[in-house]
Amino acid sequence: MTAAAELIGVTQRFGSFTAVDEIDLVVPSGQLTTLLGPSGCGKTTTLRMIAGYSAPTSGTIRIDGVDSTRTPPEKRHLGMVFQSYALFPHMTVADNVGYGLKLRKVPSAERRARVMETLELVGLAHLADRKPKKLSGGQQQRVALARAIAIRPKLLLLDEPLSNLDARLRVQMRAEIRRIQAETRLTVILVTHDQDEALEMSDEMVIMNEGRIVQQGSPQQVFPRPADRFVAEFLGYENFLTAADGTPLTIRPEHLRIAEQGQGLDAKVVDVAFRGVDLLVSLDVVDPSGATVRLRADVRNDAPLTPGSSVTVIAPDDHLVSLPR
Amino acid sequence: MKRPITAALAVIGYVIMIVPIIFVVATAFTSGSTLRFPPDGFSLRWFDEALGYEPFIGAAISSLELAVVATALALLVGVPVTLAVHRGKLPGKSLVEGLFLSPLIVPELVVGLALFQQLMVGLDLDNFSTLLVGHTALMLPYAVRVTGASLALADPALEEAARGLGASPLRAFFNVTLPILRPGIFSAGLLSMVTSFNNVPLSLLLQGRDFRTLPVTMLDYVQQSYDPMVAAASTLVLAATVVIAVIAERTVGFAKIFGGINQ
Ligand SMILES: Nc1ncnc2c1ncn2[C@@H]1O[C@H](COP(=O)(O)OP(=O)(O)OP(=O)(O)O)[C@@H](O)[C@H]1O
Ligand SMILES: [Mg+2]
C-alpha cells in the first residue's frame, strides 16, 4: 500500500483558534478515504490544505512522495469538487469539463474526445452543450465530478459532495461515486459528516474531532471497535454503562435483548415507542457497577412490554465494547 | 395596497416627475414657433432645426467625449480598486469603499467649486481636464458599487476551482471572474455615461469658452430665446437616455446598480 498523500504534523491556526491540530495522516493510493466528523471539526480545512488553497501554519504535506506544502494549487494537479460545485456559469457543460485540459494545451480534437468520455462516465454526455444553470442539482454535481476527473488528477478531493442532494439521490450517488472510483482507480478523499455515507463508501475512514484525528481504519475495523466515547456516540452507540471493575462499556440499542426473567441486568421499563417493525424501549437498568443508567433497546415488537414492568436486560459479551477510561 | 400613504406619495412623485416631461415632449412636436402647451399642430420641423443647429451638435459631441472618457477612467480606477478591496489585499476596506462612494453624498456644487479652485485656478488646468476629473469622480460610485455587488454574488470557490484545474491567479481572473463581472461593468458604464452626459451642476461651474457640454449650452440658449427647438433637443436626449437605461436594466437590473449602499 503506497501513500498518495501524506500529512505530517499538520496544523492550521486562524488567529488564536486551532482548526487543525498536528494531524498525521496517510492516504492510501487507489482507495477511497473519508474524513468523517461533526461540523467544525476541521475537515474542510484539512482538505483545503491538501488542495493547496491554504498553507498550513506548520507541518508537511507530501503528494506522491513529494513535499508540496507550499506548492500553489495550479501546480498540484489535483481534482477538487466543491460543496457549492463552483461550475463556471458562463461556460457550457463541455467547456467546464474541458477547462483543465485546455489549460494543459490538449489539442481540441483530443480534448473533445476526453470531455465526452468523461461525461459518459458520469452519464451526462447528452447535456454537453447546456449551461450549468439549466441542470438539476444532481446533474450539476456530476458535472463538477467530471470536471475534476477529466484532468486525471493525482487525487480526487470531494467536500461533502452529496450534502446538497435530496435523500434518495444522495443514496444513489454513493454507489455512483464508488463505481466511478473503481473504474478510474483514482485515489479519493471524501469529506462527510454522515456516518452512514462514510461506512458505506469508505475503504479507509478517518474520524476527526476538534481538529484531531481520533480513529482511522476500515469500516470493518472501526465500526465494531470505536476507539472512544466520542466515536462511539458518533457511530450510533447510544448506551453507556460501567463494568464491575470500572471499565466504561458501550453497546448499540439493537444488540440489547429483553427477557421477562433470568440471567442479566435488572431493569424497569420506562417507555415503549412503536416504530413499525420494531419497538424502541427505554429502560432504567442497574449496570454491573451497581449504578442505575438509562438505556435504549431496539427489539422486535412481539415483546409484551408495558411501562413500569420489571424485566431483565441481556447485553451479549460479543457486542459489548470497552472504551478507554 | 397595504400602505396607502406610501403608495399615494409614490403616485404623486411619479406625476411630479413625469408631467413636465410630457409637456416638453408634446411641445417639441409643435408646428408653431412658441414654446406653448397645448402645441399648435404637429410637425417635426423643430427636430430638424435642433439637428442642424451647430452649437448644439458641437456641444453634444463634447458631452459625448467627456462622458465616454470619464466613464472609461472611472471603470479603470474603480473596478481594480474594488477587486483589491474585496480580496482583502488592501487594508481599510470600508474606508476605501466609503471614499469611493462619497461623491454620491457630497453636493456637486461643493465638488465643482473645490475642483475650480484647486485645478483650474491652482494648477491652471484647462476646463476639459478639470471637467474630466470631476466627472470621473462622480462616476466612480457606479463602478465601485456594481463591481462590489457582482463580486459579493460570485461564489469565491469559482476562482479556486479554476486554480485547482491549473490556472494561474491571473488566468483564473481573466477566464472566470472577469466574465462574471462583465455584464455588471457594462451596465455601470452605460449608466455612468448617461449620468455624465446629463450632468448640469459640475459642467456649469467648470464651463469655459473652449469646452461646453450640451446641457449647459441648452441652458444658455433658453436664457436668450424661448423656442421649441430646445424642447426638441431635450426630447432627443431623453429618448437616447431611455434606450440606454433599458439596455442597462436588461443586462443587470437597477436594483443591483443602485442597491447595496449599505453593504
Ligand atoms: N478562514 C477561516 N478563518 C477563521 N476560522 C476558520 C476559517 N476557516 C475555518 N475556520 C474555523 O475552523 C473550524 C473548522 O472549520 P472547517 O470548515 O474545516 O470545518 P468542517 O469540519 O469542514 O465543518 P462543516 O462540516 O461544518 O463543513 C471551524 O470552527 C471554523 O469556524
Ligand atoms: Mg466543511
Coordinates of C-alpha atoms and ligand atoms in Angstrom, one line a residue:
Chain A
M1 CA 0.0 0.0 0.0
T2 CA 1.7 3.2 -1.2
A3 CA 0.7 6.7 0.0
A4 CA -0.9 9.0 -2.4
A5 CA -0.7 11.8 0.1
E6 CA 0.9 12.1 3.5
L7 CA 0.3 14.7 6.2
I8 CA 2.9 15.1 8.9
G9 CA 2.2 17.1 12.0
V10 CA 0.0 19.5 10.0
T11 CA -1.6 22.4 12.0
Q12 CA -3.8 25.2 10.8
R13 CA -4.4 28.2 13.1
F14 CA -6.8 31.1 12.4
G15 CA -5.6 33.7 14.9
S16 CA -5.6 32.0 18.3
F17 CA -8.0 29.3 17.2
T18 CA -6.6 26.0 16.1
A19 CA -8.8 24.5 13.4
V20 CA -6.5 21.5 12.7
D21 CA -4.1 20.3 15.4
E22 CA -0.9 18.4 14.4
I23 CA -2.5 15.7 12.4
D24 CA -0.7 12.8 10.9
L25 CA -2.4 11.1 8.0
V26 CA -1.5 8.6 5.3
V27 CA -3.9 8.5 2.4
P28 CA -3.6 5.1 0.7
S29 CA -3.2 5.1 -3.1
G30 CA -6.1 3.9 -5.3
Q31 CA -8.6 3.8 -2.4
L32 CA -11.5 5.9 -1.1
T33 CA -10.7 7.6 2.2
T34 CA -13.3 9.5 4.0
L35 CA -12.8 12.3 6.5
L36 CA -15.7 12.0 8.9
G37 CA -16.6 14.2 11.8
P38 CA -19.1 16.7 13.2
S39 CA -19.5 20.3 11.8
G40 CA -16.5 22.5 12.6
C41 CA -14.0 19.6 13.3
G42 CA -11.6 20.8 10.6
K43 CA -12.5 18.5 7.6
T44 CA -12.8 21.3 5.0
T45 CA -9.7 23.0 6.4
T46 CA -7.7 19.7 6.0
L47 CA -8.9 19.2 2.5
R48 CA -8.1 22.8 1.5
M49 CA -4.6 22.4 2.8
I50 CA -4.2 19.2 0.7
A51 CA -5.5 21.0 -2.3
G52 CA -3.2 24.0 -1.7
Y53 CA -5.9 26.7 -1.1
S54 CA -4.4 27.4 2.3
A55 CA -0.9 26.8 3.6
P56 CA -0.7 25.0 6.9
T57 CA 0.7 27.0 9.9
S58 CA 3.1 24.2 10.4
G59 CA 3.7 20.7 9.2
T60 CA 4.4 19.0 5.9
I61 CA 2.2 17.8 3.1
R62 CA 3.6 15.2 0.7
I63 CA 1.8 14.3 -2.5
D64 CA 3.1 11.3 -4.4
G65 CA 6.0 11.4 -2.1
V66 CA 7.0 15.0 -3.0
D67 CA 6.9 17.8 -0.4
S68 CA 4.1 20.0 -1.7
T69 CA 3.5 22.1 1.4
R70 CA 4.0 25.4 -0.4
T71 CA 3.0 24.4 -3.9
P72 CA 0.2 26.5 -5.3
P73 CA -3.0 24.7 -6.3
E74 CA -2.5 25.1 -10.0
K75 CA 0.8 23.1 -9.8
R76 CA -0.6 20.2 -7.7
H77 CA -2.6 18.5 -10.4
L78 CA -5.5 17.5 -8.1
G79 CA -9.2 17.4 -8.8
M80 CA -11.5 19.1 -6.3
V81 CA -15.3 19.1 -6.1
F82 CA -16.6 22.0 -4.0
Q83 CA -19.7 21.8 -1.8
S84 CA -21.2 24.5 -4.0
Y85 CA -20.0 22.7 -7.1
A86 CA -18.5 26.1 -8.4
L87 CA -19.3 25.4 -12.0
F88 CA -18.4 28.2 -14.3
P89 CA -21.8 29.8 -15.1
H90 CA -20.7 31.3 -18.4
M91 CA -19.4 28.1 -19.9
T92 CA -21.2 25.1 -21.2
V93 CA -21.0 21.7 -19.5
A94 CA -18.4 20.6 -22.1
D95 CA -16.3 23.7 -21.7
N96 CA -16.4 23.3 -17.9
V97 CA -15.2 19.8 -18.1
G98 CA -12.6 20.7 -20.8
Y99 CA -11.2 23.7 -19.0
G100 CA -8.4 21.8 -17.2
L101 CA -7.5 20.1 -20.5
K102 CA -7.4 23.4 -22.3
L103 CA -5.0 24.8 -19.8
R104 CA -2.9 21.8 -20.3
K105 CA -2.9 22.6 -24.1
V106 CA -4.5 19.3 -25.1
P107 CA -5.4 19.6 -28.8
S108 CA -9.0 20.4 -29.4
A109 CA -10.0 17.1 -31.1
E110 CA -8.5 15.0 -28.3
R111 CA -9.9 17.4 -25.8
R112 CA -13.4 16.9 -27.1
A113 CA -13.0 13.2 -27.1
R114 CA -11.8 13.2 -23.5
V115 CA -14.6 15.5 -22.4
M116 CA -17.2 13.2 -24.0
E117 CA -15.6 10.2 -22.5
T118 CA -15.7 11.7 -19.0
L119 CA -19.3 12.9 -19.5
E120 CA -20.2 9.3 -20.5
L121 CA -18.6 8.1 -17.3
V122 CA -20.9 10.3 -15.2
G123 CA -23.9 9.7 -17.6
L124 CA -24.3 13.3 -18.9
A125 CA -23.0 13.1 -22.5
H126 CA -26.4 14.3 -23.8
L127 CA -26.1 17.5 -21.8
A128 CA -22.7 18.6 -23.1
D129 CA -23.9 21.8 -24.6
R130 CA -26.1 23.1 -21.8
K131 CA -25.2 25.8 -19.4
P132 CA -24.9 24.7 -15.8
K133 CA -27.8 26.8 -14.6
K134 CA -30.1 24.7 -16.7
L135 CA -29.2 21.5 -14.8
S136 CA -30.7 19.9 -11.7
G137 CA -28.6 19.7 -8.5
G138 CA -27.7 16.1 -9.1
Q139 CA -26.6 16.8 -12.7
Q140 CA -24.5 19.8 -11.6
Q141 CA -22.8 17.6 -9.1
R142 CA -21.9 15.1 -11.8
V143 CA -20.5 17.9 -14.0
A144 CA -18.4 19.1 -11.1
L145 CA -17.2 15.5 -10.7
A146 CA -16.5 15.1 -14.4
R147 CA -14.6 18.4 -14.5
A148 CA -12.3 17.2 -11.6
I149 CA -11.8 13.8 -13.1
A150 CA -11.1 14.9 -16.7
I151 CA -7.6 16.1 -15.9
R152 CA -6.8 12.6 -14.5
P153 CA -5.8 14.1 -11.2
K154 CA -3.3 12.5 -8.7
L155 CA -6.0 12.9 -6.0
L156 CA -9.8 13.5 -6.2
L157 CA -10.9 15.6 -3.4
L158 CA -14.7 15.8 -2.6
D159 CA -16.0 18.2 0.0
E160 CA -19.4 17.0 1.1
P161 CA -20.3 16.2 -2.5
L162 CA -23.7 14.8 -1.6
S163 CA -25.0 17.1 1.1
N164 CA -26.9 19.4 -1.4
L165 CA -28.9 16.5 -2.8
D166 CA -32.2 15.1 -1.7
A167 CA -32.2 12.0 0.4
R168 CA -32.9 9.4 -2.4
L169 CA -30.4 10.9 -4.8
R170 CA -27.8 11.0 -2.1
V171 CA -28.0 7.3 -1.5
Q172 CA -27.9 6.6 -5.3
M173 CA -24.8 8.8 -5.7
R174 CA -22.9 7.0 -3.0
A175 CA -22.9 3.9 -5.3
E176 CA -22.3 6.0 -8.3
I177 CA -19.2 7.6 -6.8
R178 CA -17.9 4.2 -5.7
R179 CA -18.4 2.9 -9.3
I180 CA -16.5 5.9 -10.8
Q181 CA -13.7 5.4 -8.2
A182 CA -13.5 1.7 -9.1
E183 CA -13.5 2.4 -12.9
T184 CA -10.9 5.2 -12.7
R185 CA -8.8 3.7 -9.9
L186 CA -8.4 7.3 -8.6
T187 CA -7.3 8.0 -5.0
V188 CA -10.3 9.7 -3.5
I189 CA -10.6 11.8 -0.3
L190 CA -14.2 12.4 0.6
V191 CA -15.3 14.7 3.4
T192 CA -18.6 14.0 5.1
H193 CA -20.4 14.4 8.4
D194 CA -22.7 11.4 7.6
Q195 CA -21.6 8.2 9.3
D196 CA -23.8 6.0 7.1
E197 CA -22.2 7.6 4.0
A198 CA -18.7 7.0 5.4
L199 CA -19.4 3.4 6.4
E200 CA -20.9 2.6 3.0
M201 CA -18.4 4.3 0.8
S202 CA -15.0 4.1 2.6
D203 CA -12.1 1.8 2.1
E204 CA -10.5 3.7 4.9
M205 CA -12.2 6.1 7.3
V206 CA -10.6 8.8 9.3
I207 CA -12.7 10.2 12.1
M208 CA -11.9 13.7 13.3
N209 CA -13.0 15.7 16.4
E210 CA -11.9 19.2 17.3
G211 CA -9.1 19.4 14.8
R212 CA -7.6 16.0 15.7
I213 CA -7.8 12.5 14.2
V214 CA -9.4 10.3 16.8
Q215 CA -9.6 7.0 14.8
Q216 CA -8.6 5.6 11.5
G217 CA -9.2 2.3 9.8
S218 CA -11.5 0.3 7.5
P219 CA -15.3 0.5 8.3
Q220 CA -15.0 -3.2 9.3
Q221 CA -12.3 -2.3 11.8
V222 CA -13.8 0.9 13.1
F223 CA -17.5 0.2 13.4
P224 CA -17.3 -2.7 15.9
R225 CA -14.5 -1.2 17.9
P226 CA -14.9 2.6 18.4
A227 CA -11.8 4.0 20.0
D228 CA -13.5 6.2 22.5
R229 CA -16.9 7.6 23.7
F230 CA -16.9 10.3 21.0
V231 CA -16.5 7.9 18.1
A232 CA -19.0 5.5 19.7
E233 CA -21.6 8.2 20.0
F234 CA -20.9 9.4 16.5
L235 CA -21.4 5.9 15.1
G236 CA -24.7 5.5 16.9
Y237 CA -23.8 3.6 20.0
E238 CA -26.3 5.1 22.4
N239 CA -25.9 3.0 25.6
F240 CA -23.1 3.6 28.0
L241 CA -22.6 1.6 31.2
T242 CA -19.8 0.6 33.5
A243 CA -18.3 -2.8 34.2
A244 CA -17.8 -4.2 37.7
D245 CA -14.1 -3.2 37.5
G246 CA -15.0 0.3 36.4
T247 CA -14.3 0.0 32.7
P248 CA -16.7 2.1 30.6
L249 CA -18.7 0.0 28.2
T250 CA -20.9 0.7 25.3
I251 CA -23.5 -1.3 23.2
R252 CA -25.8 -0.5 20.4
P253 CA -29.6 -0.4 21.0
E254 CA -30.2 -3.3 18.5
H255 CA -27.8 -5.6 20.4
L256 CA -29.6 -5.4 23.8
R257 CA -32.2 -8.1 24.4
I258 CA -35.0 -8.1 26.9
A259 CA -36.3 -11.1 28.8
E260 CA -39.0 -11.4 31.4
Q261 CA -36.7 -13.0 33.8
G262 CA -33.4 -14.9 34.0
Q263 CA -29.7 -14.1 34.0
G264 CA -28.9 -10.5 33.1
L265 CA -29.3 -7.0 34.4
D266 CA -32.3 -5.9 36.5
A267 CA -34.3 -3.2 34.7
K268 CA -37.6 -1.3 34.7
V269 CA -39.4 -0.3 31.5
V270 CA -39.7 3.5 31.3
D271 CA -41.2 4.0 27.9
V272 CA -42.1 2.0 24.8
A273 CA -42.2 3.6 21.4
F274 CA -43.8 1.8 18.4
R275 CA -41.6 2.1 15.3
G276 CA -43.3 -0.2 12.8
V277 CA -41.1 -3.2 12.5
D278 CA -39.6 -2.8 16.0
L279 CA -40.0 -1.2 19.4
L280 CA -37.7 1.3 20.9
V281 CA -37.7 0.6 24.6
S282 CA -36.3 3.0 27.3
L283 CA -35.2 1.2 30.4
D284 CA -33.7 2.1 33.8
V285 CA -31.0 -0.6 34.2
V286 CA -28.8 -1.5 37.1
D287 CA -25.4 -1.9 35.5
P288 CA -22.6 -4.3 36.7
S289 CA -21.1 -1.5 38.8
G290 CA -24.4 -1.1 40.6
A291 CA -25.3 2.3 39.1
T292 CA -28.7 2.9 37.5
V293 CA -28.4 4.0 33.9
R294 CA -31.0 4.9 31.2
L295 CA -30.5 2.5 28.2
R296 CA -32.4 2.1 25.0
A297 CA -33.1 -1.2 23.4
D298 CA -34.3 -1.8 19.9
V299 CA -36.4 -5.0 20.0
R300 CA -38.9 -6.9 17.9
N301 CA -42.4 -5.7 18.6
D302 CA -43.8 -9.0 19.7
A303 CA -42.4 -8.5 23.2
P304 CA -45.2 -7.8 25.6
L305 CA -43.8 -4.7 27.4
T306 CA -45.6 -2.1 29.4
P307 CA -44.1 0.9 31.2
G308 CA -43.4 0.2 34.8
S309 CA -42.9 -3.5 34.4
S310 CA -39.7 -5.2 35.7
V311 CA -37.6 -7.1 33.2
T312 CA -34.1 -8.5 32.6
V313 CA -31.8 -6.9 30.1
I314 CA -29.2 -9.0 28.3
A315 CA -26.0 -7.3 26.9
P316 CA -24.2 -10.1 25.0
D317 CA -20.5 -10.0 25.6
D318 CA -19.5 -10.1 21.9
H319 CA -21.4 -6.9 21.3
L320 CA -20.1 -5.0 24.4
V321 CA -17.3 -2.7 23.5
S322 CA -14.9 -1.5 26.2
L323 CA -13.8 2.1 26.0
P324 CA -10.7 3.8 27.5
R325 CA -11.4 5.2 31.0
Chain B
M1 CA -52.4 48.1 -1.0
K2 CA -51.1 47.6 2.4
R3 CA -49.5 51.1 2.8
P4 CA -51.9 53.6 1.2
I5 CA -49.8 56.7 2.2
T6 CA -46.6 55.3 0.7
A7 CA -48.5 54.4 -2.4
A8 CA -50.1 57.9 -2.7
L9 CA -46.7 59.5 -2.2
A10 CA -45.2 57.3 -4.9
V11 CA -48.0 58.3 -7.3
I12 CA -47.5 62.0 -6.5
G13 CA -43.8 61.6 -7.1
Y14 CA -44.3 60.0 -10.5
V15 CA -46.8 62.7 -11.5
I16 CA -44.4 65.5 -10.5
M17 CA -41.6 63.9 -12.4
I18 CA -43.5 62.8 -15.5
V19 CA -46.0 65.6 -16.2
P20 CA -43.3 68.3 -17.1
I21 CA -41.6 65.7 -19.3
I22 CA -44.9 65.1 -21.2
F23 CA -45.2 68.9 -21.7
V24 CA -41.7 69.2 -23.1
V25 CA -42.1 66.2 -25.4
A26 CA -45.5 67.4 -26.6
T27 CA -44.3 71.0 -27.3
A28 CA -41.3 69.6 -29.3
F29 CA -43.7 68.3 -31.9
T30 CA -45.5 71.7 -32.4
S31 CA -45.7 73.3 -35.8
G32 CA -46.0 76.8 -34.3
S33 CA -43.0 78.8 -33.2
T34 CA -43.6 79.3 -29.5
L35 CA -43.0 77.0 -26.5
R36 CA -46.6 76.7 -25.6
F37 CA -49.0 74.0 -24.4
P38 CA -51.1 72.7 -25.9
P39 CA -48.9 72.7 -29.1
D40 CA -50.3 74.3 -32.3
G41 CA -50.5 71.4 -34.7
F42 CA -47.9 68.7 -35.4
S43 CA -44.6 68.8 -37.2
L44 CA -41.0 67.6 -37.0
R45 CA -39.6 71.0 -38.0
W46 CA -38.0 71.7 -34.6
F47 CA -36.2 68.4 -34.6
D48 CA -34.8 69.4 -38.0
E49 CA -33.7 72.7 -36.6
A50 CA -32.2 71.2 -33.5
L51 CA -30.2 68.7 -35.5
G52 CA -29.0 71.5 -37.8
Y53 CA -28.0 73.9 -35.0
E54 CA -24.2 74.0 -35.0
P55 CA -23.7 74.9 -31.2
F56 CA -25.9 72.0 -30.1
I57 CA -24.2 69.5 -32.3
G58 CA -20.8 70.6 -31.3
A59 CA -21.8 70.6 -27.6
A60 CA -23.3 67.1 -28.0
I61 CA -20.1 65.8 -29.4
S62 CA -18.2 67.5 -26.5
S63 CA -20.6 65.9 -24.0
L64 CA -20.2 62.5 -25.5
E65 CA -16.4 62.8 -25.5
L66 CA -16.5 63.8 -21.8
A67 CA -19.0 61.0 -20.9
V68 CA -17.0 58.3 -22.7
V69 CA -13.6 59.3 -21.4
A70 CA -14.8 59.9 -17.8
T71 CA -16.6 56.6 -17.7
A72 CA -13.6 54.7 -19.0
L73 CA -11.4 56.3 -16.4
A74 CA -13.9 55.7 -13.6
L75 CA -14.1 52.0 -14.6
L76 CA -10.3 51.7 -15.0
V77 CA -9.8 53.1 -11.4
G78 CA -13.0 51.8 -9.7
V79 CA -13.0 48.2 -10.8
P80 CA -9.4 47.2 -9.8
V81 CA -9.7 49.1 -6.5
T82 CA -12.9 47.3 -5.7
L83 CA -11.4 44.0 -6.6
A84 CA -8.4 44.7 -4.4
V85 CA -10.6 45.8 -1.5
H86 CA -12.8 42.7 -1.8
R87 CA -9.9 40.3 -2.0
G88 CA -8.7 41.8 1.3
K89 CA -5.4 42.8 -0.2
L90 CA -5.9 46.5 0.7
P91 CA -6.3 47.5 4.4
G92 CA -9.3 49.5 5.5
K93 CA -11.9 48.0 3.2
S94 CA -14.8 50.2 4.4
L95 CA -12.7 53.3 4.5
V96 CA -11.7 52.9 0.9
E97 CA -15.2 52.0 -0.2
G98 CA -16.6 55.0 1.6
L99 CA -14.2 57.3 0.0
F100 CA -15.1 56.0 -3.5
L101 CA -18.8 56.2 -2.8
S102 CA -18.6 59.7 -1.2
P103 CA -19.3 61.6 -4.5
L104 CA -22.9 60.4 -4.1
I105 CA -23.3 62.3 -0.9
V106 CA -21.1 65.4 -1.3
P107 CA -23.1 68.1 -3.1
E108 CA -21.9 68.5 -6.7
L109 CA -21.6 72.3 -6.3
V110 CA -19.1 71.7 -3.5
V111 CA -17.1 69.3 -5.6
G112 CA -17.3 71.7 -8.5
L113 CA -16.1 74.7 -6.5
A114 CA -13.3 72.7 -5.0
L115 CA -12.1 71.5 -8.4
F116 CA -12.4 75.0 -9.8
Q117 CA -10.2 76.4 -7.0
Q118 CA -7.6 73.6 -6.9
L119 CA -7.3 72.5 -10.5
M120 CA -8.3 75.4 -12.7
V121 CA -7.1 78.3 -10.6
G122 CA -4.4 76.4 -8.6
L123 CA -2.9 74.1 -11.2
D124 CA -4.0 76.1 -14.2
L125 CA -5.6 73.0 -15.9
D126 CA -7.9 73.6 -18.9
N127 CA -11.5 73.2 -18.4
F128 CA -11.8 69.9 -20.2
S129 CA -9.3 68.2 -18.0
T130 CA -10.9 69.7 -14.9
L131 CA -14.3 68.5 -16.0
L132 CA -12.9 65.1 -16.7
V133 CA -11.5 64.9 -13.2
G134 CA -14.9 66.0 -11.8
H135 CA -17.0 63.6 -13.9
T136 CA -14.7 60.7 -13.3
A137 CA -15.0 61.2 -9.5
L138 CA -18.8 61.5 -9.9
M139 CA -18.9 58.2 -11.9
L140 CA -16.7 56.2 -9.5
P141 CA -19.5 55.1 -7.2
Y142 CA -21.2 53.3 -10.1
A143 CA -18.1 51.3 -10.9
V144 CA -17.4 50.6 -7.3
R145 CA -21.0 49.6 -6.4
V146 CA -21.6 47.4 -9.4
T147 CA -18.3 45.6 -9.1
G148 CA -18.8 45.2 -5.4
A149 CA -22.3 43.8 -5.8
S150 CA -21.3 41.4 -8.6
L151 CA -18.3 40.2 -6.6
A152 CA -20.4 39.7 -3.5
L153 CA -22.8 37.5 -5.5
A154 CA -20.0 35.5 -7.2
D155 CA -19.0 32.2 -5.5
P156 CA -15.4 32.6 -4.2
A157 CA -14.9 28.9 -5.0
L158 CA -15.2 29.7 -8.7
E159 CA -11.7 31.2 -8.9
E160 CA -10.4 28.4 -6.6
A161 CA -11.9 25.8 -8.9
A162 CA -10.1 27.4 -11.9
R163 CA -6.8 27.4 -9.9
G164 CA -7.3 23.8 -9.0
L165 CA -7.7 22.9 -12.7
G166 CA -4.4 24.5 -13.4
A167 CA -5.0 28.2 -14.0
S168 CA -2.5 30.8 -12.6
P169 CA -4.2 33.5 -10.4
L170 CA -4.1 36.0 -13.4
R171 CA -5.6 33.5 -15.8
A172 CA -8.3 32.5 -13.3
F173 CA -9.2 36.1 -13.0
F174 CA -9.5 36.6 -16.8
N175 CA -11.2 33.3 -17.5
V176 CA -13.7 33.2 -14.7
T177 CA -14.0 36.3 -12.6
L178 CA -14.0 38.9 -15.3
P179 CA -16.7 37.2 -17.5
I180 CA -18.9 37.1 -14.4
L181 CA -18.4 40.7 -13.7
R182 CA -18.7 41.8 -17.3
P183 CA -22.5 42.4 -17.5
G184 CA -22.3 44.5 -14.3
I185 CA -19.4 46.6 -15.6
F186 CA -21.1 47.0 -18.9
S187 CA -24.3 48.4 -17.5
A188 CA -22.4 50.5 -14.9
G189 CA -20.6 52.0 -17.9
L190 CA -23.8 52.8 -19.7
L191 CA -25.4 54.4 -16.7
S192 CA -22.4 56.5 -15.8
M193 CA -22.3 57.7 -19.4
V194 CA -25.9 58.8 -19.2
T195 CA -25.3 60.5 -15.8
S196 CA -22.2 62.3 -17.1
F197 CA -23.9 63.4 -20.3
N198 CA -26.9 64.9 -18.4
N199 CA -24.9 66.5 -15.6
V200 CA -25.5 70.2 -15.1
P201 CA -24.0 71.4 -11.8
L202 CA -20.4 70.4 -12.4
S203 CA -20.4 71.3 -16.0
L204 CA -22.0 74.7 -15.3
L205 CA -19.4 75.6 -12.7
L206 CA -16.5 74.4 -14.8
Q207 CA -17.5 75.6 -18.2
G208 CA -15.2 77.6 -20.4
R209 CA -15.2 79.3 -23.8
D210 CA -13.4 76.4 -25.5
F211 CA -15.3 73.5 -24.0
R212 CA -19.0 73.3 -23.2
T213 CA -21.4 70.4 -22.6
L214 CA -24.8 70.1 -24.2
P215 CA -26.9 70.7 -21.1
V216 CA -25.0 73.9 -20.4
T217 CA -25.3 75.1 -24.0
M218 CA -29.0 74.4 -23.9
L219 CA -29.4 76.3 -20.6
D220 CA -27.6 79.3 -22.2
Y221 CA -29.9 79.0 -25.3
V222 CA -33.0 79.1 -23.2
Q223 CA -31.9 82.2 -21.4
Q224 CA -31.8 84.1 -24.8
S225 CA -34.6 82.6 -26.9
Y226 CA -37.5 80.6 -25.9
D227 CA -38.5 78.5 -28.9
P228 CA -39.5 74.8 -29.3
M229 CA -36.0 73.8 -30.6
V230 CA -34.8 73.3 -27.0
A231 CA -37.8 71.1 -26.4
A232 CA -36.9 69.0 -29.5
A233 CA -33.3 68.7 -28.4
S234 CA -34.4 67.7 -24.9
T235 CA -36.7 65.1 -26.4
L236 CA -33.8 63.6 -28.4
V237 CA -31.6 63.4 -25.3
L238 CA -34.5 61.9 -23.3
A239 CA -35.1 59.2 -26.0
A240 CA -31.4 58.3 -26.1
T241 CA -31.3 58.1 -22.3
V242 CA -34.3 55.9 -22.1
V243 CA -32.9 53.5 -24.7
I244 CA -29.6 53.2 -22.8
A245 CA -31.3 52.8 -19.4
V246 CA -33.5 50.0 -20.8
I247 CA -30.3 48.2 -22.1
A248 CA -28.7 48.6 -18.7
E249 CA -31.8 47.4 -16.9
R250 CA -32.0 44.3 -19.2
T251 CA -28.3 43.4 -18.6
V252 CA -28.1 43.6 -14.8
G253 CA -31.0 45.5 -13.4
F254 CA -31.2 48.7 -11.4
A255 CA -31.6 47.1 -8.1
K256 CA -28.1 45.8 -8.3
I257 CA -26.6 49.0 -9.5
F258 CA -28.4 51.3 -7.1
G259 CA -28.8 48.9 -4.3
G260 CA -26.1 47.9 -1.8
I261 CA -25.1 51.3 -0.5
N262 CA -25.3 49.7 3.0
Q263 CA -23.3 46.5 2.2
Ligands
LIG1 N1 -10.7 31.2 7.2 C1 -11.1 31.0 8.5 N2 -10.9 31.9 9.4 C2 -11.2 31.6 10.7 N3 -11.8 30.5 11.1 C3 -12.0 29.5 10.2 C4 -11.6 29.7 8.8 N4 -12.0 28.6 8.2 C5 -12.5 27.7 9.1 N5 -12.5 28.3 10.3 C6 -12.9 27.6 11.6 O1 -12.2 26.4 11.7 C7 -13.1 25.4 12.2 C8 -13.0 24.2 11.2 O2 -13.7 24.6 10.0 P1 -13.9 23.6 8.8 O3 -14.6 24.4 7.8 O4 -12.7 22.9 8.5 O5 -15.0 22.6 9.5 P2 -15.7 21.4 8.8 O6 -15.3 20.2 9.6 O7 -15.5 21.4 7.4 O8 -17.2 21.6 9.2 P3 -18.5 21.5 8.3 O9 -19.0 20.1 8.4 O10 -19.5 22.4 9.0 O11 -18.2 21.9 6.9 C9 -14.4 26.0 12.3 O12 -14.6 26.3 13.7 C10 -14.4 27.2 11.5 O13 -15.2 28.2 12.1
MG2 MG -16.7 21.7 5.7

